[in-house]
Coordinates of N, CA and C in Angstrom, one line a residue:
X1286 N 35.4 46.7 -42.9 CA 35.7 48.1 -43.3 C 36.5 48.7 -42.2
X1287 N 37.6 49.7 -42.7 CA 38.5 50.2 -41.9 C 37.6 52.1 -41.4
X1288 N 37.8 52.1 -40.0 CA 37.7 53.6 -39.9 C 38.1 54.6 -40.6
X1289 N 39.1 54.3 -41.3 CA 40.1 55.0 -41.8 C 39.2 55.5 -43.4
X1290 N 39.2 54.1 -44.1 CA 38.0 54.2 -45.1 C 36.5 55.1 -45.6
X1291 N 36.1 55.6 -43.7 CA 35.2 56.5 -44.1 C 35.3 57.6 -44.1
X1292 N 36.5 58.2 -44.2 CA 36.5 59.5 -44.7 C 37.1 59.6 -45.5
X1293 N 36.2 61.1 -46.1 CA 37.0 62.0 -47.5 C 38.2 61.9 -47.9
X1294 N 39.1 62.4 -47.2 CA 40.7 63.0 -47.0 C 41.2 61.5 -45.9
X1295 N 42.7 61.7 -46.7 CA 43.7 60.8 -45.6 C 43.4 61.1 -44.6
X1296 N 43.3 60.1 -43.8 CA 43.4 60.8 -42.2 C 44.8 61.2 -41.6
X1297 N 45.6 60.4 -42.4 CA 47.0 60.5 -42.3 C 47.9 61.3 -42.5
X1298 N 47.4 62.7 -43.3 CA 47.8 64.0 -44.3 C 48.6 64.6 -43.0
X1299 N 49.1 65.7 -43.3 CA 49.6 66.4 -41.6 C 49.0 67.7 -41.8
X1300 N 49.0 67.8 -40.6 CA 47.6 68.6 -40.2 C 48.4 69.4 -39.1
X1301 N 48.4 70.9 -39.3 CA 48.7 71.8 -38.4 C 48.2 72.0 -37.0
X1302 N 48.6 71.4 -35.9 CA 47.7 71.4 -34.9 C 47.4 72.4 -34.1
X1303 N 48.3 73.2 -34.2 CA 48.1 74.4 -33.3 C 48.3 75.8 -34.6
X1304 N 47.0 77.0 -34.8 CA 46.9 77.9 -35.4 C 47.9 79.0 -35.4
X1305 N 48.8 79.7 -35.7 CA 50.1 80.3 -35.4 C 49.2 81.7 -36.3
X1306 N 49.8 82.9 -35.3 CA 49.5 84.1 -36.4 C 50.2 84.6 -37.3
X1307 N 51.5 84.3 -37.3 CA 52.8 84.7 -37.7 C 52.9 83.7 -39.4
X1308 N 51.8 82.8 -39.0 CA 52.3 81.7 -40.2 C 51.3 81.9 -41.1
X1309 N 51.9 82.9 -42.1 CA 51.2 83.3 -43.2 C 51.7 82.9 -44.7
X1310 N 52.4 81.9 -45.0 CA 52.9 81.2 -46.2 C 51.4 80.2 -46.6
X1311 N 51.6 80.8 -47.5 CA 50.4 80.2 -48.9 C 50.2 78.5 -48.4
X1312 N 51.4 77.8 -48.4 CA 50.7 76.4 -48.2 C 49.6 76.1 -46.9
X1313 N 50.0 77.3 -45.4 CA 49.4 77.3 -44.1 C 48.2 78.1 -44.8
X1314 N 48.0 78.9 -45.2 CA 46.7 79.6 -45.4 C 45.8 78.8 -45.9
X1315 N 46.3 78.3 -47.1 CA 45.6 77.1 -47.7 C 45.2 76.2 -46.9
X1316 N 45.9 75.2 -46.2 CA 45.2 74.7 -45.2 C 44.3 74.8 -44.4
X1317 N 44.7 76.0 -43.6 CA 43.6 76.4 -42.3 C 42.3 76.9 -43.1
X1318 N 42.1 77.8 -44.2 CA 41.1 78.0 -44.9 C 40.0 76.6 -45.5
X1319 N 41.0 75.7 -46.3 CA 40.5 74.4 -46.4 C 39.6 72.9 -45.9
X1320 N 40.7 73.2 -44.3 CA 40.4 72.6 -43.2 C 39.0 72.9 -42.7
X1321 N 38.6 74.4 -42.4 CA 37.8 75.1 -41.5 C 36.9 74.8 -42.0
X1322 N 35.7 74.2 -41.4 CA 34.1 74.3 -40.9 C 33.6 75.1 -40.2
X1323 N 32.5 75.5 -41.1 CA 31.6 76.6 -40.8 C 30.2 75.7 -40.4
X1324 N 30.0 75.8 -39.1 CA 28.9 75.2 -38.3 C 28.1 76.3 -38.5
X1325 N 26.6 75.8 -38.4 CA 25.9 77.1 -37.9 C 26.1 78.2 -37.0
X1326 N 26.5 77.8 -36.0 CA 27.1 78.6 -35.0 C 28.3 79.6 -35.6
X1327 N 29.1 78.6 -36.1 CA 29.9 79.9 -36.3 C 29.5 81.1 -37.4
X1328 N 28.6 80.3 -38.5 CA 27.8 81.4 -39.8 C 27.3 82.3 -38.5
X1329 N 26.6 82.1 -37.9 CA 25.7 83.4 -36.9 C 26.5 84.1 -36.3
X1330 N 27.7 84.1 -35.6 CA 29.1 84.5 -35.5 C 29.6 85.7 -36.3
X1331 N 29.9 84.8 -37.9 CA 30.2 85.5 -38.8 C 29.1 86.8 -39.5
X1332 N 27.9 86.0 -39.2 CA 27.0 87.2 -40.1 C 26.9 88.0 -38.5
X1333 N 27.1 88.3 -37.6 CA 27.1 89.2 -36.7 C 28.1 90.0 -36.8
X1334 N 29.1 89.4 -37.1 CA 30.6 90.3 -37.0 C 30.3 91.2 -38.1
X1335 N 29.8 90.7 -39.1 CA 29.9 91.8 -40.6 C 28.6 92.5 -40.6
X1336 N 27.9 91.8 -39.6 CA 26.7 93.8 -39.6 C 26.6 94.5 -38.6
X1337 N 27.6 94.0 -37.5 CA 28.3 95.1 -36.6 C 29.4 96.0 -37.7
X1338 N 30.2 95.4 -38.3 CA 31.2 95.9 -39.2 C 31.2 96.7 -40.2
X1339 N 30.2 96.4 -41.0 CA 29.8 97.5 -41.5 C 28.9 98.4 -41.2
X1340 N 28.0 98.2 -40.3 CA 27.5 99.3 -39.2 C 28.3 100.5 -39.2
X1341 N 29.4 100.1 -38.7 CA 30.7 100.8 -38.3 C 31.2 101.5 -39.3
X1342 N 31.6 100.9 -40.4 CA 31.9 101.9 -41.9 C 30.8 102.4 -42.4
X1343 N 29.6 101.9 -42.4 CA 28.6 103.0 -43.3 C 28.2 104.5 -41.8
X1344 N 28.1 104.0 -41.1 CA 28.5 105.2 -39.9 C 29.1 105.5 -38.8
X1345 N 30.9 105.4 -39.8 CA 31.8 105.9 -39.3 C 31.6 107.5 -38.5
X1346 N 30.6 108.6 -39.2 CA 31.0 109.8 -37.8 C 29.7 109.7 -36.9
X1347 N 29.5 109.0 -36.6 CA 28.0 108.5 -35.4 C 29.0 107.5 -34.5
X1348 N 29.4 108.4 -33.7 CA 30.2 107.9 -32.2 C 29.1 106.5 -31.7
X1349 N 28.0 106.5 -31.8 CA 27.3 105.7 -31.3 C 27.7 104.5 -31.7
X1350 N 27.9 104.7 -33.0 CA 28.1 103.4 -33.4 C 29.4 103.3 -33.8
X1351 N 30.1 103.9 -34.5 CA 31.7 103.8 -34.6 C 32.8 103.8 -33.4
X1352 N 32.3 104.6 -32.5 CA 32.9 104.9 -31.5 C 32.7 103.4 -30.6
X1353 N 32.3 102.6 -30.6 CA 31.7 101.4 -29.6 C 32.4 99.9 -30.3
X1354 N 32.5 99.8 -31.2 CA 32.7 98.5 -32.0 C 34.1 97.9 -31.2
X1355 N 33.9 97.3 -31.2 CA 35.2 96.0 -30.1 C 34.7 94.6 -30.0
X1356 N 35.8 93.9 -30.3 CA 35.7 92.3 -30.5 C 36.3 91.8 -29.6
X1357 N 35.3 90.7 -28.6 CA 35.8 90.1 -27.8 C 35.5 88.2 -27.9
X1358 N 36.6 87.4 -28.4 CA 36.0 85.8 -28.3 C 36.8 85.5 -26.9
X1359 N 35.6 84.4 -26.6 CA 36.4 83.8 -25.4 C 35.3 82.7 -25.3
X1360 N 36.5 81.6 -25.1 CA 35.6 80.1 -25.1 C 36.8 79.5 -24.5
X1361 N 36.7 77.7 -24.7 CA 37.6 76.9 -23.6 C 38.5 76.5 -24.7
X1362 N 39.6 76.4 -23.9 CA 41.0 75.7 -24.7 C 40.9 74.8 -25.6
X1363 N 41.6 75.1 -26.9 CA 41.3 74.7 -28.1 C 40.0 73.9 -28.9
X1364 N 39.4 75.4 -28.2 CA 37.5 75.5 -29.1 C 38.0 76.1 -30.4
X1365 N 39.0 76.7 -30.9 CA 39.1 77.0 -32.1 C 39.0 78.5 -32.4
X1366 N 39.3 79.3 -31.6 CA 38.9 80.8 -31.3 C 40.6 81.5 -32.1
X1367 N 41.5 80.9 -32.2 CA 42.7 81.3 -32.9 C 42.5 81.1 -34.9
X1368 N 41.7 80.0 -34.8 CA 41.5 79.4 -36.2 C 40.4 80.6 -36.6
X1369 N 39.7 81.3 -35.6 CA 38.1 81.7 -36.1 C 38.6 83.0 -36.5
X1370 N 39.9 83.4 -35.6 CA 40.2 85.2 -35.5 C 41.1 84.7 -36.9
X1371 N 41.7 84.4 -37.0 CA 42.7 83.8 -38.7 C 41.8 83.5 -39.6
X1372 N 40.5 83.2 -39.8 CA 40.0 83.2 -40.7 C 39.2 84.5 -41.1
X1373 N 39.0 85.3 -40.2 CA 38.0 86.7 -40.2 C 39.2 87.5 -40.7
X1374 N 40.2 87.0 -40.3 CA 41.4 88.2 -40.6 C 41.7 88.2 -42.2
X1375 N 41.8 87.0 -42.8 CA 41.7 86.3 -44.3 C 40.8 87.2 -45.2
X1376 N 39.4 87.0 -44.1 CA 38.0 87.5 -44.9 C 38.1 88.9 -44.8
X1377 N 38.7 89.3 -43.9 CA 38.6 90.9 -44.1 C 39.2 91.9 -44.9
X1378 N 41.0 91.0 -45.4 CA 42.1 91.4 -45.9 C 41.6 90.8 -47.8
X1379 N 40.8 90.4 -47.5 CA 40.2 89.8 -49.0 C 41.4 88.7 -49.4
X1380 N 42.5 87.8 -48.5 CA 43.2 86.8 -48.5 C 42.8 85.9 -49.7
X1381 N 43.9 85.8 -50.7 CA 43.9 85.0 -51.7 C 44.7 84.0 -51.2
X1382 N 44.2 82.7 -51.3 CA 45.0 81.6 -51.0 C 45.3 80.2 -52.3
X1383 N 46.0 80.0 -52.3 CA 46.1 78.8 -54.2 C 46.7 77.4 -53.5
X1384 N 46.6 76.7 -54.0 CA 46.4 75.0 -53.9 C 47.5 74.8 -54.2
X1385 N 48.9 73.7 -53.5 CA 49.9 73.7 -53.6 C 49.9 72.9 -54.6
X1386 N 49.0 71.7 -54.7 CA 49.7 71.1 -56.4 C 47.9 71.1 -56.7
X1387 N 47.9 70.9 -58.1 CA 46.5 70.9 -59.1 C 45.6 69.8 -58.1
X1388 N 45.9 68.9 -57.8 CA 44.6 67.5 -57.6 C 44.2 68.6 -56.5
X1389 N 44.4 69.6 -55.5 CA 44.0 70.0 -54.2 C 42.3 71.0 -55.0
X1390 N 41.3 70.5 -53.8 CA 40.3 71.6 -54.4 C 40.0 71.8 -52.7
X1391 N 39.2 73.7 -53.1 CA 38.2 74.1 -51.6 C 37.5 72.8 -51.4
X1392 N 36.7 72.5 -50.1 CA 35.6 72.2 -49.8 C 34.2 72.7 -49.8
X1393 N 34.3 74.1 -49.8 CA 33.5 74.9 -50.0 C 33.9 76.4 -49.6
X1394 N 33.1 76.9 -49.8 CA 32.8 78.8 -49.8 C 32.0 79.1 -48.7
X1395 N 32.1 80.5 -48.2 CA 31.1 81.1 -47.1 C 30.2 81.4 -48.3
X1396 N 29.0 81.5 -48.4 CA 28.2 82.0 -49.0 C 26.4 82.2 -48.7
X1397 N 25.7 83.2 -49.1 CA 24.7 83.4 -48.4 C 24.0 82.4 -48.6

């Protein structure tokens, strides 16, 4: 048996290596959304960002809390912190993204 054999997907497909912010065409969204693994780590990540976040819009005039909200990632060269802000950015903007030909499906959904 070949390495190649044990995975899902070609290994051979091309694969965007480096995350661009600028590159917002439907087949790159598709991708990087498709691509992306959600580890545990990053779900605790994500479910932190959205109940600091909405914190913040259910009370917007409570300086305490509106007034304070700022996002800071920082980790080591290509841990994936460009892929993670591109994906929050997606989830925030409610990003619709569509499958360049029919055989393409998600891998899966964020869900609770």
């Amino acid at each position: 048996m070949q390495i190649q054999n044990l995975f899902e997907r070609d290994i051979f497909r091309p694969i965007n290596g480096v995350v661009k912010a600028d590159q917002l065409d439907n087949s790159s969204v598709w991708q990087e959304l498709d691509e992306f693994v959600v580890t545990k780590e990053l779900d605790q990540h994500f479910r932190k960002f959205f109940s600091n976040y909405c914190d913040a819009i259910k009370l917007k005039n409570d300086p305490d809390v509106s007034g304070k909200i700022g996002v800071w990632i920082s980790s080591f060269f290509g841990s994936g912190k460009s892929h993670f802000i591109k994906v929050l950015s997606y989830l925030l903007r409610n990003q619709k993204a569509y499958a360049q030909w029919p055989e393409q499906e998600g891998c899966g959904v964020l869900r609770e």
